[in-house]
Amino acid sequence: MPSDEKIAIRNLSAWYGDFQALKNINMVIRDRSITAIIGPSGCGKSTFIRCINRLHELKRGAKVEGEVILDGRDVYKMDPVEVRSRMGMVFQRPNPFPNMSIYENVAIGLKLRGIKDKEYIDKVVRESLQKAALWEEVRDKLHELGTNLSGGQQQRLCIARAIATNPEVLLLDEPASALDPISTSKIEDLLVSLKKEYTIVIVTHNMQQAARIGDYTAFFLNGELIEYGKTTQVFENPRDRRTEEYITGRFG
């Protein structure tokens, strides 16, 4: 296993009932880098990252075949709770827990693990909000509802919540698609800073976003992985005609 290999995807296929959403995906996700997943709507992007942390199987009628190897271990032979503790997930729309304060939103994962040391929880909440570039904006209102924050702040709160439990991988499903350009820029800057500590996989409908922040880019089409490589290569010298047609806006 190469030293920078974090996740190896081997012959991964996924279904919703009779519909095959992913077809024999093979790729390696590098440690402490940003991998952007691009492609038109319905191409399997979101299904792909949900398969990585075993969320796909929670859907009724869903099925997965193949392997997702995390640090040499197949996640489909691991306890799903361990898998999801090692992989934080951030969804398309900000989803702070309602009726919970900013502090409680970040601390909830620690408390669910049975951690009761208030001094330790305080420290992790502060550090997580700092890493999410939110601390200075909320330090004086930690006990106000998380849902009172702006959309961009709510998404950064969700990122803080995801990293509070110290995962190794961050999976993000179009985290900026519902945000304004300024908030989007903050999320992008945040992810670039976080890749020093985490392996990041981001699904994005925004090709410019993939080009700005992705170290690697994977292009999906109709459930197939069409092309995968360094972002500069995929965007400047695509090997597959379909990649070029998608990037230049001829379809999608």
PDB file of C-alpha atoms in Angstrom:
ATOM      1  CA  MET A   1       0.000   0.000   0.000  1.00  0.00           C
ATOM      2  CA  PRO A   2       1.546   3.379  -1.007  1.00  0.00           C
ATOM      3  CA  SER A   3       2.307   5.540   2.016  1.00  0.00           C
ATOM      4  CA  ASP A   4      -0.177   8.222   0.941  1.00  0.00           C
ATOM      5  CA  GLU A   5      -3.042   5.809   0.234  1.00  0.00           C
ATOM      6  CA  LYS A   6      -5.895   6.394   2.688  1.00  0.00           C
ATOM      7  CA  ILE A   7      -8.863   4.709   1.013  1.00  0.00           C
ATOM      8  CA  ALA A   8      -8.784   2.158  -1.803  1.00  0.00           C
ATOM      9  CA  ILE A   9     -12.042   1.603  -3.694  1.00  0.00           C
ATOM     10  CA  ARG A  10     -12.151  -1.811  -5.362  1.00  0.00           C
ATOM     11  CA  ASN A  11     -14.877  -2.968  -7.751  1.00  0.00           C
ATOM     12  CA  LEU A  12     -17.505  -0.910  -5.930  1.00  0.00           C
ATOM     13  CA  SER A  13     -21.059  -1.212  -7.229  1.00  0.00           C
ATOM     14  CA  ALA A  14     -24.279   0.010  -5.646  1.00  0.00           C
ATOM     15  CA  TRP A  15     -27.988  -0.386  -6.273  1.00  0.00           C
ATOM     16  CA  TYR A  16     -31.276   1.188  -5.248  1.00  0.00           C
ATOM     17  CA  GLY A  17     -33.583  -1.774  -5.719  1.00  0.00           C
ATOM     18  CA  ASP A  18     -33.104  -2.823  -9.356  1.00  0.00           C
ATOM     19  CA  PHE A  19     -31.418   0.431 -10.378  1.00  0.00           C
ATOM     20  CA  GLN A  20     -27.621   0.255 -10.469  1.00  0.00           C
ATOM     21  CA  ALA A  21     -26.263   3.621  -9.326  1.00  0.00           C
ATOM     22  CA  LEU A  22     -22.541   2.735  -9.305  1.00  0.00           C
ATOM     23  CA  LYS A  23     -20.769   0.378 -11.686  1.00  0.00           C
ATOM     24  CA  ASN A  24     -17.481  -1.221 -10.714  1.00  0.00           C
ATOM     25  CA  ILE A  25     -15.641   1.833  -9.345  1.00  0.00           C
ATOM     26  CA  ASN A  26     -11.878   1.499  -8.760  1.00  0.00           C
ATOM     27  CA  MET A  27      -9.793   4.375  -7.377  1.00  0.00           C
ATOM     28  CA  VAL A  28      -7.414   5.351  -4.589  1.00  0.00           C
ATOM     29  CA  ILE A  29      -8.043   8.372  -2.349  1.00  0.00           C
ATOM     30  CA  ARG A  30      -4.845   9.986  -1.109  1.00  0.00           C
ATOM     31  CA  ASP A  31      -4.203  10.924   2.500  1.00  0.00           C
ATOM     32  CA  ARG A  32      -4.378  14.590   3.532  1.00  0.00           C
ATOM     33  CA  SER A  33      -5.579  15.835   0.193  1.00  0.00           C
ATOM     34  CA  ILE A  34      -8.832  17.077  -1.332  1.00  0.00           C
ATOM     35  CA  THR A  35     -10.493  14.772  -3.845  1.00  0.00           C
ATOM     36  CA  ALA A  36     -13.321  16.440  -5.781  1.00  0.00           C
ATOM     37  CA  ILE A  37     -16.100  14.297  -7.278  1.00  0.00           C
ATOM     38  CA  ILE A  38     -17.753  15.946 -10.296  1.00  0.00           C
ATOM     39  CA  GLY A  39     -20.379  14.930 -12.828  1.00  0.00           C
ATOM     40  CA  PRO A  40     -23.960  15.734 -13.896  1.00  0.00           C
ATOM     41  CA  SER A  41     -26.960  15.196 -11.627  1.00  0.00           C
ATOM     42  CA  GLY A  42     -27.816  11.545 -11.107  1.00  0.00           C
ATOM     43  CA  CYS A  43     -24.363  10.240 -12.043  1.00  0.00           C
ATOM     44  CA  GLY A  44     -23.711   8.543  -8.694  1.00  0.00           C
ATOM     45  CA  LYS A  45     -21.595  11.168  -6.914  1.00  0.00           C
ATOM     46  CA  SER A  46     -23.567  11.270  -3.661  1.00  0.00           C
ATOM     47  CA  THR A  47     -24.130   7.506  -3.674  1.00  0.00           C
ATOM     48  CA  PHE A  48     -20.361   7.076  -3.940  1.00  0.00           C
ATOM     49  CA  ILE A  49     -19.497   8.981  -0.777  1.00  0.00           C
ATOM     50  CA  ARG A  50     -22.435   7.430   1.086  1.00  0.00           C
ATOM     51  CA  CYS A  51     -20.982   4.015   0.234  1.00  0.00           C
ATOM     52  CA  ILE A  52     -17.596   5.034   1.638  1.00  0.00           C
ATOM     53  CA  ASN A  53     -18.955   5.474   5.171  1.00  0.00           C
ATOM     54  CA  ARG A  54     -21.735   2.887   4.901  1.00  0.00           C
ATOM     55  CA  LEU A  55     -24.668   5.283   4.859  1.00  0.00           C
ATOM     56  CA  HIS A  56     -25.956   3.918   1.546  1.00  0.00           C
ATOM     57  CA  GLU A  57     -26.967   0.596   3.074  1.00  0.00           C
ATOM     58  CA  LEU A  58     -29.372   2.384   5.432  1.00  0.00           C
ATOM     59  CA  LYS A  59     -31.714   3.126   2.535  1.00  0.00           C
ATOM     60  CA  ARG A  60     -34.472   0.596   1.971  1.00  0.00           C
ATOM     61  CA  GLY A  61     -33.654  -1.717  -0.917  1.00  0.00           C
ATOM     62  CA  ALA A  62     -30.057  -0.509  -1.172  1.00  0.00           C
ATOM     63  CA  LYS A  63     -27.227  -2.925  -1.896  1.00  0.00           C
ATOM     64  CA  VAL A  64     -23.437  -2.623  -2.165  1.00  0.00           C
ATOM     65  CA  GLU A  65     -20.814  -4.925  -3.651  1.00  0.00           C
ATOM     66  CA  GLY A  66     -17.032  -4.507  -3.692  1.00  0.00           C
ATOM     67  CA  GLU A  67     -14.554  -3.202  -1.153  1.00  0.00           C
ATOM     68  CA  VAL A  68     -13.756   0.121   0.526  1.00  0.00           C
ATOM     69  CA  ILE A  69     -10.348  -0.336   2.144  1.00  0.00           C
ATOM     70  CA  LEU A  70      -9.552   2.188   4.903  1.00  0.00           C
ATOM     71  CA  ASP A  71      -5.953   1.914   6.103  1.00  0.00           C
ATOM     72  CA  GLY A  72      -5.818  -1.698   4.974  1.00  0.00           C
ATOM     73  CA  ARG A  73      -9.217  -2.766   6.402  1.00  0.00           C
ATOM     74  CA  ASP A  74     -12.444  -3.261   4.473  1.00  0.00           C
ATOM     75  CA  VAL A  75     -15.057  -0.964   6.004  1.00  0.00           C
ATOM     76  CA  TYR A  76     -17.740  -3.519   5.094  1.00  0.00           C
ATOM     77  CA  LYS A  77     -16.121  -5.937   7.535  1.00  0.00           C
ATOM     78  CA  MET A  78     -15.886  -3.331  10.295  1.00  0.00           C
ATOM     79  CA  ASP A  79     -18.462  -2.176  12.832  1.00  0.00           C
ATOM     80  CA  PRO A  80     -20.437   0.595  11.060  1.00  0.00           C
ATOM     81  CA  VAL A  81     -20.205   2.729  14.222  1.00  0.00           C
ATOM     82  CA  GLU A  82     -16.401   2.605  14.018  1.00  0.00           C
ATOM     83  CA  VAL A  83     -16.499   3.439  10.308  1.00  0.00           C
ATOM     84  CA  ARG A  84     -18.677   6.496  10.846  1.00  0.00           C
ATOM     85  CA  SER A  85     -16.597   7.621  13.826  1.00  0.00           C
ATOM     86  CA  ARG A  86     -13.532   7.666  11.592  1.00  0.00           C
ATOM     87  CA  MET A  87     -15.329   9.528   8.792  1.00  0.00           C
ATOM     88  CA  GLY A  88     -17.154  12.788   9.435  1.00  0.00           C
ATOM     89  CA  MET A  89     -20.017  13.631   7.065  1.00  0.00           C
ATOM     90  CA  VAL A  90     -21.333  17.059   6.041  1.00  0.00           C
ATOM     91  CA  PHE A  91     -24.464  17.244   3.920  1.00  0.00           C
ATOM     92  CA  GLN A  92     -25.706  19.568   1.212  1.00  0.00           C
ATOM     93  CA  ARG A  93     -27.914  21.707   3.410  1.00  0.00           C
ATOM     94  CA  PRO A  94     -26.675  22.895   6.801  1.00  0.00           C
ATOM     95  CA  ASN A  95     -28.396  20.789   9.442  1.00  0.00           C
ATOM     96  CA  PRO A  96     -27.574  22.003  12.958  1.00  0.00           C
ATOM     97  CA  PHE A  97     -29.565  20.023  15.489  1.00  0.00           C
ATOM     98  CA  PRO A  98     -32.697  22.044  16.321  1.00  0.00           C
ATOM     99  CA  ASN A  99     -33.278  23.179  19.892  1.00  0.00           C
ATOM    100  CA  MET A 100     -29.557  22.806  20.601  1.00  0.00           C
ATOM    101  CA  SER A 101     -27.093  25.587  21.276  1.00  0.00           C
ATOM    102  CA  ILE A 102     -23.960  26.143  19.217  1.00  0.00           C
ATOM    103  CA  TYR A 103     -21.975  24.553  22.051  1.00  0.00           C
ATOM    104  CA  GLU A 104     -24.286  21.539  22.291  1.00  0.00           C
ATOM    105  CA  ASN A 105     -24.173  20.980  18.524  1.00  0.00           C
ATOM    106  CA  VAL A 106     -20.392  20.584  18.624  1.00  0.00           C
ATOM    107  CA  ALA A 107     -20.297  18.652  21.913  1.00  0.00           C
ATOM    108  CA  ILE A 108     -23.023  16.126  21.090  1.00  0.00           C
ATOM    109  CA  GLY A 109     -20.711  13.544  19.508  1.00  0.00           C
ATOM    110  CA  LEU A 110     -18.414  13.535  22.519  1.00  0.00           C
ATOM    111  CA  LYS A 111     -21.319  13.171  24.927  1.00  0.00           C
ATOM    112  CA  LEU A 112     -22.774  10.297  22.900  1.00  0.00           C
ATOM    113  CA  ARG A 113     -19.438   8.542  23.370  1.00  0.00           C
ATOM    114  CA  GLY A 114     -19.851   8.843  27.108  1.00  0.00           C
ATOM    115  CA  ILE A 115     -17.315  11.624  27.643  1.00  0.00           C
ATOM    116  CA  LYS A 116     -18.313  13.683  30.690  1.00  0.00           C
ATOM    117  CA  ASP A 117     -15.185  15.715  31.448  1.00  0.00           C
ATOM    118  CA  LYS A 118     -16.509  19.275  31.014  1.00  0.00           C
ATOM    119  CA  GLU A 119     -13.051  20.810  30.809  1.00  0.00           C
ATOM    120  CA  TYR A 120     -12.108  18.419  28.007  1.00  0.00           C
ATOM    121  CA  ILE A 121     -15.410  19.007  26.172  1.00  0.00           C
ATOM    122  CA  ASP A 122     -14.966  22.790  26.477  1.00  0.00           C
ATOM    123  CA  LYS A 123     -11.478  22.457  24.976  1.00  0.00           C
ATOM    124  CA  VAL A 124     -12.650  20.317  22.050  1.00  0.00           C
ATOM    125  CA  VAL A 125     -15.606  22.626  21.314  1.00  0.00           C
ATOM    126  CA  ARG A 126     -13.309  25.647  21.227  1.00  0.00           C
ATOM    127  CA  GLU A 127     -10.668  23.918  19.079  1.00  0.00           C
ATOM    128  CA  SER A 128     -13.263  22.531  16.657  1.00  0.00           C
ATOM    129  CA  LEU A 129     -14.874  25.952  16.199  1.00  0.00           C
ATOM    130  CA  GLN A 130     -11.421  27.450  15.682  1.00  0.00           C
ATOM    131  CA  LYS A 131     -10.565  24.856  13.028  1.00  0.00           C
ATOM    132  CA  ALA A 132     -13.919  25.594  11.364  1.00  0.00           C
ATOM    133  CA  ALA A 133     -13.048  29.315  11.303  1.00  0.00           C
ATOM    134  CA  LEU A 134     -16.136  30.079  13.381  1.00  0.00           C
ATOM    135  CA  TRP A 135     -14.828  30.677  16.908  1.00  0.00           C
ATOM    136  CA  GLU A 136     -14.317  34.437  16.640  1.00  0.00           C
ATOM    137  CA  GLU A 137     -17.854  34.866  15.299  1.00  0.00           C
ATOM    138  CA  VAL A 138     -19.627  32.817  17.977  1.00  0.00           C
ATOM    139  CA  ARG A 139     -17.407  32.825  21.080  1.00  0.00           C
ATOM    140  CA  ASP A 140     -19.783  35.197  22.894  1.00  0.00           C
ATOM    141  CA  LYS A 141     -22.970  33.339  21.946  1.00  0.00           C
ATOM    142  CA  LEU A 142     -22.127  29.665  22.407  1.00  0.00           C
ATOM    143  CA  HIS A 143     -25.390  29.078  24.259  1.00  0.00           C
ATOM    144  CA  GLU A 144     -27.598  30.538  21.538  1.00  0.00           C
ATOM    145  CA  LEU A 145     -29.351  28.192  19.123  1.00  0.00           C
ATOM    146  CA  GLY A 146     -27.239  26.918  16.255  1.00  0.00           C
ATOM    147  CA  THR A 147     -30.181  27.462  13.929  1.00  0.00           C
ATOM    148  CA  ASN A 148     -29.953  31.213  14.609  1.00  0.00           C
ATOM    149  CA  LEU A 149     -26.719  31.441  12.627  1.00  0.00           C
ATOM    150  CA  SER A 150     -26.553  32.407   8.958  1.00  0.00           C
ATOM    151  CA  GLY A 151     -26.488  29.635   6.345  1.00  0.00           C
ATOM    152  CA  GLY A 152     -22.737  29.848   5.877  1.00  0.00           C
ATOM    153  CA  GLN A 153     -22.117  29.878   9.617  1.00  0.00           C
ATOM    154  CA  GLN A 154     -24.451  26.902  10.066  1.00  0.00           C
ATOM    155  CA  GLN A 155     -22.444  24.906   7.528  1.00  0.00           C
ATOM    156  CA  ARG A 156     -19.197  25.741   9.300  1.00  0.00           C
ATOM    157  CA  LEU A 157     -20.879  24.693  12.549  1.00  0.00           C
ATOM    158  CA  CYS A 158     -21.701  21.349  10.933  1.00  0.00           C
ATOM    159  CA  ILE A 159     -18.051  20.997   9.916  1.00  0.00           C
ATOM    160  CA  ALA A 160     -17.008  21.791  13.506  1.00  0.00           C
ATOM    161  CA  ARG A 161     -19.461  19.131  14.718  1.00  0.00           C
ATOM    162  CA  ALA A 162     -17.996  16.615  12.259  1.00  0.00           C
ATOM    163  CA  ILE A 163     -14.388  17.180  13.318  1.00  0.00           C
ATOM    164  CA  ALA A 164     -15.079  17.353  17.085  1.00  0.00           C
ATOM    165  CA  THR A 165     -14.954  13.550  17.333  1.00  0.00           C
ATOM    166  CA  ASN A 166     -11.504  13.547  15.686  1.00  0.00           C
ATOM    167  CA  PRO A 167     -12.239  11.672  12.435  1.00  0.00           C
ATOM    168  CA  GLU A 168      -9.548  10.900   9.869  1.00  0.00           C
ATOM    169  CA  VAL A 169     -11.706  11.513   6.800  1.00  0.00           C
ATOM    170  CA  LEU A 170     -14.175  14.298   5.983  1.00  0.00           C
ATOM    171  CA  LEU A 171     -16.885  13.534   3.417  1.00  0.00           C
ATOM    172  CA  LEU A 172     -18.830  16.523   2.103  1.00  0.00           C
ATOM    173  CA  ASP A 173     -21.840  16.305  -0.211  1.00  0.00           C
ATOM    174  CA  GLU A 174     -22.107  19.638  -2.063  1.00  0.00           C
ATOM    175  CA  PRO A 175     -21.548  21.604   1.161  1.00  0.00           C
ATOM    176  CA  ALA A 176     -21.677  25.015  -0.506  1.00  0.00           C
ATOM    177  CA  SER A 177     -24.477  24.525  -3.042  1.00  0.00           C
ATOM    178  CA  ALA A 178     -27.030  26.379  -0.880  1.00  0.00           C
ATOM    179  CA  LEU A 179     -24.657  29.198   0.103  1.00  0.00           C
ATOM    180  CA  ASP A 180     -23.876  32.663  -1.246  1.00  0.00           C
ATOM    181  CA  PRO A 181     -20.490  33.326  -2.941  1.00  0.00           C
ATOM    182  CA  ILE A 182     -18.871  34.859   0.164  1.00  0.00           C
ATOM    183  CA  SER A 183     -19.880  31.926   2.375  1.00  0.00           C
ATOM    184  CA  THR A 184     -18.781  29.516  -0.365  1.00  0.00           C
ATOM    185  CA  SER A 185     -15.340  31.139  -0.447  1.00  0.00           C
ATOM    186  CA  LYS A 186     -15.035  30.768   3.335  1.00  0.00           C
ATOM    187  CA  ILE A 187     -15.930  27.069   3.130  1.00  0.00           C
ATOM    188  CA  GLU A 188     -13.366  26.541   0.361  1.00  0.00           C
ATOM    189  CA  ASP A 189     -10.620  28.337   2.313  1.00  0.00           C
ATOM    190  CA  LEU A 190     -11.543  26.282   5.360  1.00  0.00           C
ATOM    191  CA  LEU A 191     -11.276  22.972   3.498  1.00  0.00           C
ATOM    192  CA  VAL A 192      -7.876  23.890   2.069  1.00  0.00           C
ATOM    193  CA  SER A 193      -6.634  24.592   5.598  1.00  0.00           C
ATOM    194  CA  LEU A 194      -8.184  21.388   7.001  1.00  0.00           C
ATOM    195  CA  LYS A 195      -6.500  19.079   4.491  1.00  0.00           C
ATOM    196  CA  LYS A 196      -3.308  19.387   6.545  1.00  0.00           C
ATOM    197  CA  GLU A 197      -5.061  17.183   9.121  1.00  0.00           C
ATOM    198  CA  TYR A 198      -7.781  15.310   7.247  1.00  0.00           C
ATOM    199  CA  THR A 199      -8.394  13.363   4.073  1.00  0.00           C
ATOM    200  CA  ILE A 200     -11.211  15.252   2.341  1.00  0.00           C
ATOM    201  CA  VAL A 201     -13.635  14.004  -0.316  1.00  0.00           C
ATOM    202  CA  ILE A 202     -16.057  16.612  -1.664  1.00  0.00           C
ATOM    203  CA  VAL A 203     -18.933  16.110  -4.071  1.00  0.00           C
ATOM    204  CA  THR A 204     -19.484  19.324  -6.008  1.00  0.00           C
ATOM    205  CA  HIS A 205     -21.696  20.437  -8.882  1.00  0.00           C
ATOM    206  CA  ASN A 206     -19.394  23.437  -9.293  1.00  0.00           C
ATOM    207  CA  MET A 207     -16.496  22.633 -11.628  1.00  0.00           C
ATOM    208  CA  GLN A 208     -14.746  25.891 -10.771  1.00  0.00           C
ATOM    209  CA  GLN A 209     -14.819  24.844  -7.124  1.00  0.00           C
ATOM    210  CA  ALA A 210     -13.231  21.502  -7.988  1.00  0.00           C
ATOM    211  CA  ALA A 211     -10.546  23.299  -9.995  1.00  0.00           C
ATOM    212  CA  ARG A 212      -9.879  25.774  -7.165  1.00  0.00           C
ATOM    213  CA  ILE A 213      -9.525  23.396  -4.239  1.00  0.00           C
ATOM    214  CA  GLY A 214      -9.195  19.833  -5.540  1.00  0.00           C
ATOM    215  CA  ASP A 215      -5.817  18.116  -5.508  1.00  0.00           C
ATOM    216  CA  TYR A 216      -7.451  15.239  -7.389  1.00  0.00           C
ATOM    217  CA  THR A 217     -10.666  15.130  -9.405  1.00  0.00           C
ATOM    218  CA  ALA A 218     -12.889  12.191 -10.330  1.00  0.00           C
ATOM    219  CA  PHE A 219     -15.456  12.548 -13.131  1.00  0.00           C
ATOM    220  CA  PHE A 220     -18.505  10.304 -12.850  1.00  0.00           C
ATOM    221  CA  LEU A 221     -21.073   9.676 -15.595  1.00  0.00           C
ATOM    222  CA  ASN A 222     -24.039   7.284 -15.509  1.00  0.00           C
ATOM    223  CA  GLY A 223     -22.647   5.498 -12.475  1.00  0.00           C
ATOM    224  CA  GLU A 224     -19.201   4.955 -14.007  1.00  0.00           C
ATOM    225  CA  LEU A 225     -15.858   6.510 -13.119  1.00  0.00           C
ATOM    226  CA  ILE A 226     -14.820   8.009 -16.451  1.00  0.00           C
ATOM    227  CA  GLU A 227     -11.623   9.737 -15.405  1.00  0.00           C
ATOM    228  CA  TYR A 228      -9.574  10.261 -12.261  1.00  0.00           C
ATOM    229  CA  GLY A 229      -6.305  12.061 -11.762  1.00  0.00           C
ATOM    230  CA  LYS A 230      -4.618  15.202 -10.552  1.00  0.00           C
ATOM    231  CA  THR A 231      -7.000  18.130 -10.949  1.00  0.00           C
ATOM    232  CA  THR A 232      -4.685  20.046 -13.276  1.00  0.00           C
ATOM    233  CA  GLN A 233      -4.471  17.045 -15.609  1.00  0.00           C
ATOM    234  CA  VAL A 234      -8.217  16.354 -15.606  1.00  0.00           C
ATOM    235  CA  PHE A 235      -9.090  19.980 -16.368  1.00  0.00           C
ATOM    236  CA  GLU A 236      -6.224  20.919 -18.693  1.00  0.00           C
ATOM    237  CA  ASN A 237      -5.505  17.655 -20.479  1.00  0.00           C
ATOM    238  CA  PRO A 238      -8.417  15.217 -20.016  1.00  0.00           C
ATOM    239  CA  ARG A 239      -7.781  11.752 -21.390  1.00  0.00           C
ATOM    240  CA  ASP A 240     -11.419  10.967 -22.175  1.00  0.00           C
ATOM    241  CA  ARG A 241     -13.498  12.897 -24.697  1.00  0.00           C
ATOM    242  CA  ARG A 242     -16.531  12.779 -22.379  1.00  0.00           C
ATOM    243  CA  THR A 243     -14.567  14.510 -19.614  1.00  0.00           C
ATOM    244  CA  GLU A 244     -13.604  17.304 -21.981  1.00  0.00           C
ATOM    245  CA  GLU A 245     -17.186  17.675 -23.204  1.00  0.00           C
ATOM    246  CA  TYR A 246     -18.502  17.921 -19.642  1.00  0.00           C
ATOM    247  CA  ILE A 247     -15.855  20.382 -18.465  1.00  0.00           C
ATOM    248  CA  THR A 248     -16.375  22.615 -21.512  1.00  0.00           C
ATOM    249  CA  GLY A 249     -20.144  22.649 -20.913  1.00  0.00           C
ATOM    250  CA  ARG A 250     -21.277  20.615 -23.897  1.00  0.00           C
ATOM    251  CA  PHE A 251     -23.540  18.587 -21.606  1.00  0.00           C
ATOM    252  CA  GLY A 252     -24.526  18.359 -17.934  1.00  0.00           C
TER     253      GLY A 252
END
